[in-house]
PDB file of C-alpha atoms in Angstrom:
ATOM      1  CA  MET H  27      34.788  67.294  29.465  1.00  0.00           C
ATOM      2  CA  ILE H  28      33.342  66.773  26.039  1.00  0.00           C
ATOM      3  CA  ALA H  29      29.722  67.461  24.931  1.00  0.00           C
ATOM      4  CA  VAL H  30      28.607  65.320  22.779  1.00  0.00           C
ATOM      5  CA  PRO H  31      25.737  66.622  20.507  1.00  0.00           C
ATOM      6  CA  ARG H  32      22.405  64.393  21.218  1.00  0.00           C
ATOM      7  CA  ALA H  33      22.703  63.572  17.385  1.00  0.00           C
ATOM      8  CA  LEU H  34      25.654  61.630  17.393  1.00  0.00           C
ATOM      9  CA  THR H  35      24.417  59.688  20.624  1.00  0.00           C
ATOM     10  CA  ALA H  36      21.261  58.538  19.581  1.00  0.00           C
ATOM     11  CA  LEU H  37      22.392  56.830  16.140  1.00  0.00           C
ATOM     12  CA  SER H  38      25.200  55.198  19.107  1.00  0.00           C
ATOM     13  CA  GLU H  39      22.404  54.192  20.453  1.00  0.00           C
ATOM     14  CA  ARG H  40      19.991  52.531  17.542  1.00  0.00           C
ATOM     15  CA  ARG H  41      23.245  50.760  16.242  1.00  0.00           C
ATOM     16  CA  ARG H  42      24.052  49.172  19.807  1.00  0.00           C
ATOM     17  CA  GLU H  43      19.906  47.719  20.122  1.00  0.00           C
ATOM     18  CA  GLU H  44      20.733  46.776  15.500  1.00  0.00           C
ATOM     19  CA  ARG H  45      23.716  44.534  16.259  1.00  0.00           C
ATOM     20  CA  GLY H  46      21.656  43.174  19.263  1.00  0.00           C
ATOM     21  CA  ALA H  47      18.534  42.531  17.144  1.00  0.00           C
ATOM     22  CA  ALA H  48      21.122  41.010  14.213  1.00  0.00           C
ATOM     23  CA  ARG H  49      22.827  38.448  17.210  1.00  0.00           C
ATOM     24  CA  LEU H  50      19.020  37.493  18.188  1.00  0.00           C
ATOM     25  CA  LEU H  51      18.232  36.988  14.760  1.00  0.00           C
ATOM     26  CA  PRO H  52      19.813  33.550  13.969  1.00  0.00           C
ATOM     27  CA  PRO H  53      18.856  32.081  17.447  1.00  0.00           C
ATOM     28  CA  LEU H  54      15.097  32.483  16.081  1.00  0.00           C
ATOM     29  CA  LEU H  55      15.520  31.714  12.463  1.00  0.00           C
ATOM     30  CA  GLY H  56      17.186  28.297  13.996  1.00  0.00           C
ATOM     31  CA  ALA H  57      14.263  27.454  16.932  1.00  0.00           C
ATOM     32  CA  GLY H  58      11.833  28.456  13.391  1.00  0.00           C
ATOM     33  CA  LEU H  59      12.989  26.308  11.278  1.00  0.00           C
ATOM     34  CA  LEU H  60      12.497  23.689  14.256  1.00  0.00           C
ATOM     35  CA  LEU H  61       9.676  24.273  14.495  1.00  0.00           C
ATOM     36  CA  LEU H  62       9.213  24.173  10.885  1.00  0.00           C
ATOM     37  CA  ILE H  63       9.969  20.671  10.099  1.00  0.00           C
ATOM     38  CA  ALA H  64       8.741  18.984  13.252  1.00  0.00           C
ATOM     39  CA  ALA H  65       4.887  20.293  12.292  1.00  0.00           C
ATOM     40  CA  ALA H  66       6.147  18.851   8.219  1.00  0.00           C
ATOM     41  CA  GLU H  67       7.192  15.248  10.060  1.00  0.00           C
ATOM     42  CA  GLY H  68       3.387  14.940  12.031  1.00  0.00           C
ATOM     43  CA  ILE H  69       1.797  16.245   9.042  1.00  0.00           C
ATOM     44  CA  ALA H  70       3.593  13.383   7.480  1.00  0.00           C
ATOM     45  CA  ALA H  71       2.829  11.196   9.947  1.00  0.00           C
ATOM     46  CA  ALA H  72      -0.708  11.412  10.461  1.00  0.00           C
ATOM     47  CA  GLY H  73      -1.050  10.618   6.576  1.00  0.00           C
ATOM     48  CA  CYS H  74      -4.838   9.743   6.274  1.00  0.00           C
ATOM     49  CA  ALA H  75      -7.333  11.000   9.622  1.00  0.00           C
ATOM     50  CA  ASP H  76      -8.988   7.203   8.949  1.00  0.00           C
ATOM     51  CA  SER H  77      -5.561   4.069   7.569  1.00  0.00           C
ATOM     52  CA  THR H  78      -7.227   2.051   5.660  1.00  0.00           C
ATOM     53  CA  ALA H  79      -3.895  -0.506   6.397  1.00  0.00           C
ATOM     54  CA  ARG H  80      -1.072  -0.789   8.935  1.00  0.00           C
ATOM     55  CA  LEU H  81       1.981  -1.661   7.019  1.00  0.00           C
ATOM     56  CA  VAL H  82       3.601  -4.170   9.658  1.00  0.00           C
ATOM     57  CA  SER H  83       6.996  -5.085   8.405  1.00  0.00           C
ATOM     58  CA  ALA H  84       9.298  -3.794   5.773  1.00  0.00           C
ATOM     59  CA  GLU H  85      12.090  -5.427   4.232  1.00  0.00           C
ATOM     60  CA  GLY H  86      14.561  -4.037   1.815  1.00  0.00           C
ATOM     61  CA  SER H  87      12.631  -1.043  -0.453  1.00  0.00           C
ATOM     62  CA  VAL H  88       8.929  -0.710  -0.150  1.00  0.00           C
ATOM     63  CA  SER H  89       8.073   3.065  -0.820  1.00  0.00           C
ATOM     64  CA  ARG H  90       4.862   4.032  -1.404  1.00  0.00           C
ATOM     65  CA  ARG H  91       2.390   6.474  -3.109  1.00  0.00           C
ATOM     66  CA  GLU H  92       0.010   8.677  -2.986  1.00  0.00           C
ATOM     67  CA  GLY H  93      -3.218   9.427  -4.549  1.00  0.00           C
ATOM     68  CA  SER H  94      -2.575   7.800  -9.148  1.00  0.00           C
ATOM     69  CA  THR H  95       0.306  10.699  -9.816  1.00  0.00           C
ATOM     70  CA  GLY H  96       2.460  11.060  -6.517  1.00  0.00           C
ATOM     71  CA  PRO H  97       5.902  10.365  -6.012  1.00  0.00           C
ATOM     72  CA  TRP H  98       7.123   7.264  -4.331  1.00  0.00           C
ATOM     73  CA  THR H  99       8.836   7.579  -1.270  1.00  0.00           C
ATOM     74  CA  PRO H 100      10.632   4.942   1.024  1.00  0.00           C
ATOM     75  CA  VAL H 101       7.672   4.037   4.277  1.00  0.00           C
ATOM     76  CA  SER H 102       8.571   1.842   7.382  1.00  0.00           C
ATOM     77  CA  PRO H 103       7.088  -0.683   9.581  1.00  0.00           C
ATOM     78  CA  GLY H 104       3.704   1.244  11.885  1.00  0.00           C
ATOM     79  CA  ALA H 105       2.852   3.512   8.507  1.00  0.00           C
ATOM     80  CA  GLY H 106      -0.750   4.091   7.958  1.00  0.00           C
ATOM     81  CA  LEU H 107      -2.077   3.292   3.931  1.00  0.00           C
ATOM     82  CA  CYS H 108      -5.166   5.051   2.982  1.00  0.00           C
ATOM     83  CA  GLU H 109      -7.137   4.569   0.024  1.00  0.00           C
ATOM     84  CA  GLY H 110      -5.913   5.777  -3.028  1.00  0.00           C
ATOM     85  CA  ASP H 111      -2.368   4.882  -1.466  1.00  0.00           C
ATOM     86  CA  THR H 112       0.018   2.549  -4.328  1.00  0.00           C
ATOM     87  CA  LEU H 113       2.115   0.089  -1.928  1.00  0.00           C
ATOM     88  CA  ARG H 114       4.931  -1.376  -3.461  1.00  0.00           C
ATOM     89  CA  THR H 115       8.277  -3.687  -3.473  1.00  0.00           C
ATOM     90  CA  GLY H 116      12.084  -3.997  -4.834  1.00  0.00           C
ATOM     91  CA  ARG H 117      13.247  -6.708  -6.013  1.00  0.00           C
ATOM     92  CA  ASN H 118      14.534  -9.484  -3.100  1.00  0.00           C
ATOM     93  CA  SER H 119      12.048  -6.887  -0.888  1.00  0.00           C
ATOM     94  CA  ARG H 120       9.210  -8.365   1.074  1.00  0.00           C
ATOM     95  CA  ALA H 121       7.060  -6.543   2.694  1.00  0.00           C
ATOM     96  CA  ALA H 122       3.601  -7.690   5.670  1.00  0.00           C
ATOM     97  CA  VAL H 123       0.777  -5.374   5.949  1.00  0.00           C
ATOM     98  CA  ARG H 124      -2.420  -5.407   8.145  1.00  0.00           C
ATOM     99  CA  PHE H 125      -5.450  -4.372   6.469  1.00  0.00           C
ATOM    100  CA  VAL H 126      -7.072  -3.138   9.006  1.00  0.00           C
ATOM    101  CA  ALA H 127     -11.225  -2.797   7.996  1.00  0.00           C
ATOM    102  CA  ALA H 128     -10.685  -6.327   7.223  1.00  0.00           C
ATOM    103  CA  ASP H 129      -8.224  -8.380   9.905  1.00  0.00           C
ATOM    104  CA  THR H 130      -6.301  -9.317   6.973  1.00  0.00           C
ATOM    105  CA  GLN H 131      -3.188  -9.689   7.078  1.00  0.00           C
ATOM    106  CA  ILE H 132      -1.198  -9.489   3.563  1.00  0.00           C
ATOM    107  CA  ARG H 133       2.688 -10.066   2.885  1.00  0.00           C
ATOM    108  CA  LEU H 134       3.519  -8.909  -0.574  1.00  0.00           C
ATOM    109  CA  ASP H 135       6.353 -11.385  -2.139  1.00  0.00           C
ATOM    110  CA  GLN H 136       9.409  -8.846  -4.425  1.00  0.00           C
ATOM    111  CA  SER H 137       8.082  -6.545  -7.212  1.00  0.00           C
ATOM    112  CA  THR H 138       4.553  -6.473  -6.328  1.00  0.00           C
ATOM    113  CA  THR H 139       2.704  -3.633  -6.407  1.00  0.00           C
ATOM    114  CA  LEU H 140      -0.602  -3.839  -4.134  1.00  0.00           C
ATOM    115  CA  ARG H 141      -3.135  -0.125  -4.243  1.00  0.00           C
ATOM    116  CA  ILE H 142      -5.855   0.800  -1.600  1.00  0.00           C
ATOM    117  CA  LEU H 143      -8.953   1.356  -3.358  1.00  0.00           C
ATOM    118  CA  PRO H 144     -12.560   2.845  -2.125  1.00  0.00           C
ATOM    119  CA  PRO H 145     -15.039   0.220  -1.094  1.00  0.00           C
ATOM    120  CA  ASP H 146     -17.293  -0.822  -3.964  1.00  0.00           C
ATOM    121  CA  SER H 147     -20.608  -1.883  -2.062  1.00  0.00           C
ATOM    122  CA  ALA H 148     -21.625  -0.625   1.135  1.00  0.00           C
ATOM    123  CA  SER H 149     -20.775  -4.315   2.408  1.00  0.00           C
ATOM    124  CA  SER H 150     -18.109  -4.397   1.344  1.00  0.00           C
ATOM    125  CA  ASP H 151     -14.969  -4.447   4.208  1.00  0.00           C
ATOM    126  CA  GLY H 152     -12.305  -3.434   0.908  1.00  0.00           C
ATOM    127  CA  HIS H 153     -10.560  -3.273  -2.120  1.00  0.00           C
ATOM    128  CA  LEU H 154      -7.434  -3.675  -3.403  1.00  0.00           C
ATOM    129  CA  ASP H 155      -5.921  -3.545  -7.112  1.00  0.00           C
ATOM    130  CA  LEU H 156      -2.870  -5.966  -7.085  1.00  0.00           C
ATOM    131  CA  ILE H 157      -1.986  -4.436 -10.788  1.00  0.00           C
ATOM    132  CA  GLU H 158       2.111  -7.158 -10.575  1.00  0.00           C
ATOM    133  CA  GLY H 159       4.232  -9.483  -7.747  1.00  0.00           C
ATOM    134  CA  ALA H 160       2.642 -12.353  -5.567  1.00  0.00           C
ATOM    135  CA  ALA H 161       0.213 -11.210  -2.455  1.00  0.00           C
ATOM    136  CA  ARG H 162      -0.904 -13.459   0.376  1.00  0.00           C
ATOM    137  CA  PHE H 163      -4.501 -13.176   2.307  1.00  0.00           C
ATOM    138  CA  PHE H 164      -5.249 -14.479   5.528  1.00  0.00           C
ATOM    139  CA  SER H 165      -7.536 -13.763   7.309  1.00  0.00           C
ATOM    140  CA  ARG H 166      -9.225 -14.993  11.211  1.00  0.00           C
ATOM    141  CA  VAL H 167     -12.555 -14.176  10.384  1.00  0.00           C
ATOM    142  CA  LYS H 168     -14.672 -14.368   7.643  1.00  0.00           C
ATOM    143  CA  ARG H 169     -15.206 -10.654   5.677  1.00  0.00           C
ATOM    144  CA  ARG H 170     -16.029  -9.602   2.736  1.00  0.00           C
ATOM    145  CA  LEU H 171     -13.282  -7.830   0.504  1.00  0.00           C
ATOM    146  CA  HIS H 172     -13.102  -7.157  -2.698  1.00  0.00           C
ATOM    147  CA  ILE H 173      -9.680  -8.236  -5.459  1.00  0.00           C
ATOM    148  CA  ASP H 174      -9.544  -6.515  -8.581  1.00  0.00           C
ATOM    149  CA  THR H 175      -5.978  -8.818 -10.769  1.00  0.00           C
ATOM    150  CA  PRO H 176      -5.845  -7.549 -14.711  1.00  0.00           C
ATOM    151  CA  PHE H 177      -7.204 -11.110 -15.636  1.00  0.00           C
ATOM    152  CA  ALA H 178      -9.825 -12.112 -13.066  1.00  0.00           C
ATOM    153  CA  ASN H 179     -10.850 -11.802  -9.918  1.00  0.00           C
ATOM    154  CA  ALA H 180     -13.038 -13.480  -6.878  1.00  0.00           C
ATOM    155  CA  LEU H 181     -14.892 -13.910  -4.984  1.00  0.00           C
ATOM    156  CA  VAL H 182     -13.444 -16.200  -1.795  1.00  0.00           C
ATOM    157  CA  ASP H 183     -15.483 -17.625   1.132  1.00  0.00           C
ATOM    158  CA  GLY H 184     -13.120 -18.159   4.433  1.00  0.00           C
ATOM    159  CA  THR H 185     -10.092 -18.826   3.074  1.00  0.00           C
ATOM    160  CA  GLU H 186      -6.258 -17.905   2.417  1.00  0.00           C
ATOM    161  CA  LEU H 187      -5.345 -18.229  -0.341  1.00  0.00           C
ATOM    162  CA  LEU H 188      -2.454 -16.815  -2.590  1.00  0.00           C
ATOM    163  CA  VAL H 189      -2.213 -14.495  -6.422  1.00  0.00           C
ATOM    164  CA  ARG H 190      -0.034 -14.018  -8.678  1.00  0.00           C
ATOM    165  CA  VAL H 191       0.426 -11.892 -10.865  1.00  0.00           C
ATOM    166  CA  ASP H 192       2.417 -11.364 -14.522  1.00  0.00           C
ATOM    167  CA  PRO H 193       2.275  -8.996 -17.806  1.00  0.00           C
ATOM    168  CA  GLU H 194       0.696 -12.597 -20.074  1.00  0.00           C
ATOM    169  CA  ARG H 195      -1.211 -14.135 -16.180  1.00  0.00           C
ATOM    170  CA  THR H 196      -2.981 -14.089 -12.548  1.00  0.00           C
ATOM    171  CA  ARG H 197      -3.103 -17.455 -11.325  1.00  0.00           C
ATOM    172  CA  VAL H 198      -4.928 -17.616  -8.343  1.00  0.00           C
ATOM    173  CA  ASP H 199      -4.134 -21.343  -5.962  1.00  0.00           C
ATOM    174  CA  LEU H 200      -6.448 -21.865  -2.922  1.00  0.00           C
ATOM    175  CA  PHE H 201      -5.320 -23.701   0.299  1.00  0.00           C
ATOM    176  CA  GLU H 202      -8.392 -23.745   2.291  1.00  0.00           C
ATOM    177  CA  GLY H 203     -12.243 -22.362   2.161  1.00  0.00           C
ATOM    178  CA  SER H 204     -14.197 -22.282  -0.936  1.00  0.00           C
ATOM    179  CA  LEU H 205     -13.026 -19.406  -4.168  1.00  0.00           C
ATOM    180  CA  LEU H 206     -15.076 -18.096  -6.931  1.00  0.00           C
ATOM    181  CA  VAL H 207     -12.765 -16.628  -9.976  1.00  0.00           C
ATOM    182  CA  ALA H 208     -14.212 -14.587 -12.145  1.00  0.00           C
ATOM    183  CA  ASN H 209     -13.440 -12.357 -15.679  1.00  0.00           C
ATOM    184  CA  ALA H 210     -15.835 -11.545 -18.305  1.00  0.00           C
ATOM    185  CA  ARG H 211     -15.030 -14.778 -19.910  1.00  0.00           C
ATOM    186  CA  GLY H 212     -15.918 -16.987 -17.259  1.00  0.00           C
ATOM    187  CA  GLN H 213     -15.809 -18.199 -13.880  1.00  0.00           C
ATOM    188  CA  LEU H 214     -14.677 -20.670 -11.935  1.00  0.00           C
ATOM    189  CA  ARG H 215     -15.529 -22.463  -8.593  1.00  0.00           C
ATOM    190  CA  LEU H 216     -12.237 -23.591  -6.757  1.00  0.00           C
ATOM    191  CA  SER H 217     -12.302 -26.359  -3.955  1.00  0.00           C
ATOM    192  CA  ALA H 218      -9.052 -25.960  -1.279  1.00  0.00           C
ATOM    193  CA  GLY H 219      -6.205 -27.532  -2.742  1.00  0.00           C
ATOM    194  CA  GLN H 220      -7.291 -25.874  -6.345  1.00  0.00           C
ATOM    195  CA  GLY H 221      -6.663 -23.452  -8.578  1.00  0.00           C
ATOM    196  CA  ALA H 222      -7.072 -21.473 -11.531  1.00  0.00           C
ATOM    197  CA  SER H 223      -5.957 -19.238 -13.912  1.00  0.00           C
ATOM    198  CA  ALA H 224      -6.502 -16.790 -16.875  1.00  0.00           C
ATOM    199  CA  GLY H 225      -4.980 -14.984 -19.481  1.00  0.00           C
ATOM    200  CA  ARG H 226      -5.891 -12.631 -22.084  1.00  0.00           C
ATOM    201  CA  GLY H 227      -8.951 -12.401 -23.306  1.00  0.00           C
ATOM    202  CA  GLU H 228      -8.949 -16.065 -21.742  1.00  0.00           C
ATOM    203  CA  ALA H 229     -11.612 -17.109 -19.518  1.00  0.00           C
ATOM    204  CA  PRO H 230     -10.062 -18.606 -15.906  1.00  0.00           C
ATOM    205  CA  ARG H 231      -8.927 -22.599 -16.727  1.00  0.00           C
ATOM    206  CA  LEU H 232      -8.395 -24.825 -13.471  1.00  0.00           C
ATOM    207  CA  TYR H 233      -5.478 -26.439 -12.003  1.00  0.00           C
ATOM    208  CA  ARG H 234      -5.231 -28.831  -8.930  1.00  0.00           C
ATOM    209  CA  LEU H 235      -2.471 -27.783  -6.620  1.00  0.00           C
ATOM    210  CA  LEU H 236       0.361 -30.705  -6.849  1.00  0.00           C
ATOM    211  CA  ASP H 237       1.768 -29.039  -3.277  1.00  0.00           C
ATOM    212  CA  PRO H 238       1.430 -25.862  -2.190  1.00  0.00           C
ATOM    213  CA  LYS H 239       3.277 -24.828  -0.078  1.00  0.00           C
ATOM    214  CA  ASP H 240       6.162 -24.678  -2.793  1.00  0.00           C
ATOM    215  CA  ALA H 241       4.858 -22.127  -4.082  1.00  0.00           C
ATOM    216  CA  VAL H 242       4.471 -19.950  -1.017  1.00  0.00           C
ATOM    217  CA  GLN H 243       8.219 -19.746   0.658  1.00  0.00           C
ATOM    218  CA  TRP H 244       8.973 -16.492   0.596  1.00  0.00           C
ATOM    219  CA  ALA H 245       6.073 -15.806   2.515  1.00  0.00           C
ATOM    220  CA  ILE H 246       6.539 -19.677   4.775  1.00  0.00           C
ATOM    221  CA  SER H 247       7.706 -17.084   8.383  1.00  0.00           C
ATOM    222  CA  TYR H 248       4.169 -15.519   8.597  1.00  0.00           C
ATOM    223  CA  GLU H 249       1.641 -18.382  10.614  1.00  0.00           C
ATOM    224  CA  PRO H 250      -1.788 -19.566   8.454  1.00  0.00           C
ATOM    225  CA  MET H 251      -4.525 -18.035   9.744  1.00  0.00           C
ATOM    226  CA  LEU H 252      -7.616 -18.770   8.901  1.00  0.00           C
ATOM    227  CA  SER H 253     -11.346 -17.308   6.681  1.00  0.00           C
ATOM    228  CA  ALA H 254     -10.394 -14.717   5.199  1.00  0.00           C
ATOM    229  CA  LEU H 255     -13.896 -13.064   2.523  1.00  0.00           C
ATOM    230  CA  LEU H 256     -12.821 -11.704  -1.057  1.00  0.00           C
ATOM    231  CA  TRP H 257     -15.230 -10.823  -3.819  1.00  0.00           C
ATOM    232  CA  SER H 258     -14.644  -9.148  -6.936  1.00  0.00           C
ATOM    233  CA  ARG H 259     -15.279  -7.681 -10.094  1.00  0.00           C
ATOM    234  CA  GLN H 260     -15.700  -8.346 -13.708  1.00  0.00           C
ATOM    235  CA  ASP H 261     -12.332  -7.699 -15.332  1.00  0.00           C
ATOM    236  CA  ALA H 262     -12.729  -3.924 -16.990  1.00  0.00           C
ATOM    237  CA  GLY H 263     -10.673  -5.597 -19.992  1.00  0.00           C
ATOM    238  CA  ASP H 264      -6.731  -6.147 -21.383  1.00  0.00           C
ATOM    239  CA  GLY H 265      -6.310  -2.551 -21.844  1.00  0.00           C
ATOM    240  CA  ALA H 266      -7.335  -1.757 -18.359  1.00  0.00           C
ATOM    241  CA  ALA H 267      -5.398  -4.064 -16.696  1.00  0.00           C
ATOM    242  CA  SER H 268      -2.143  -2.352 -19.101  1.00  0.00           C
ATOM    243  CA  GLU H 269      -2.645   1.032 -17.775  1.00  0.00           C
ATOM    244  CA  ARG H 270      -3.289   0.786 -14.458  1.00  0.00           C
ATOM    245  CA  LEU H 271       0.304  -1.046 -14.979  1.00  0.00           C
ATOM    246  CA  ARG H 272       1.778   1.959 -17.012  1.00  0.00           C
ATOM    247  CA  GLU H 273       0.821   4.230 -13.809  1.00  0.00           C
ATOM    248  CA  ALA H 274       2.299   1.564 -10.807  1.00  0.00           C
ATOM    249  CA  ARG H 275       5.561   1.813 -12.953  1.00  0.00           C
ATOM    250  CA  ARG H 276       5.846   6.137 -13.346  1.00  0.00           C
TER     251      ARG H 276
END
């Protein structure tokens, strides 16, 4: 029987151990990767600690941006929305959002951009910035909700209303309750069945709704809810409005 040197035996043992470790390495790496993916998904789902709003439904392309410079990412029903988030619908797309603190339902039409801002006073239940597009608001109970638009804002008492923003004008249609529309040029008090329009550098102008339901055919499948309370701030100026729109489109 040939004697095998101890050094050679030790080398053989080390190589067997290395081969065993190499076989274990891919499964361990795979498990580690799965753990990292699961952790990332948990963080993404959690979002902020206290969601201000929640996406109830989405049709077509609906995306969210966290903060003012983050990337646009697709968002699905059930996702929480936080202060600082911006929600955007694409062409031929719609979304429904429940604004939790104000107990308000918001129905967004296609090509609409809505930003959630921190409350601007201790008595405010919420603060929204409708940058472009159209949004219909409903609420079951009276709440104080601030809504900014580029050209005019509103103080609403117990209402259901539609707000539309295009590059030249803001329009507010009031279906129920009372509403104060204001900007730096002036203000108007509206009653149910009336609307107000304000363009660049213009005071709000009154008009009467001939057929209110025609204006909201895209949102007619949602049952109307009563009593929304909205407050507004004075228009920050045309330059600021244009900058908000450019920032949202980036």
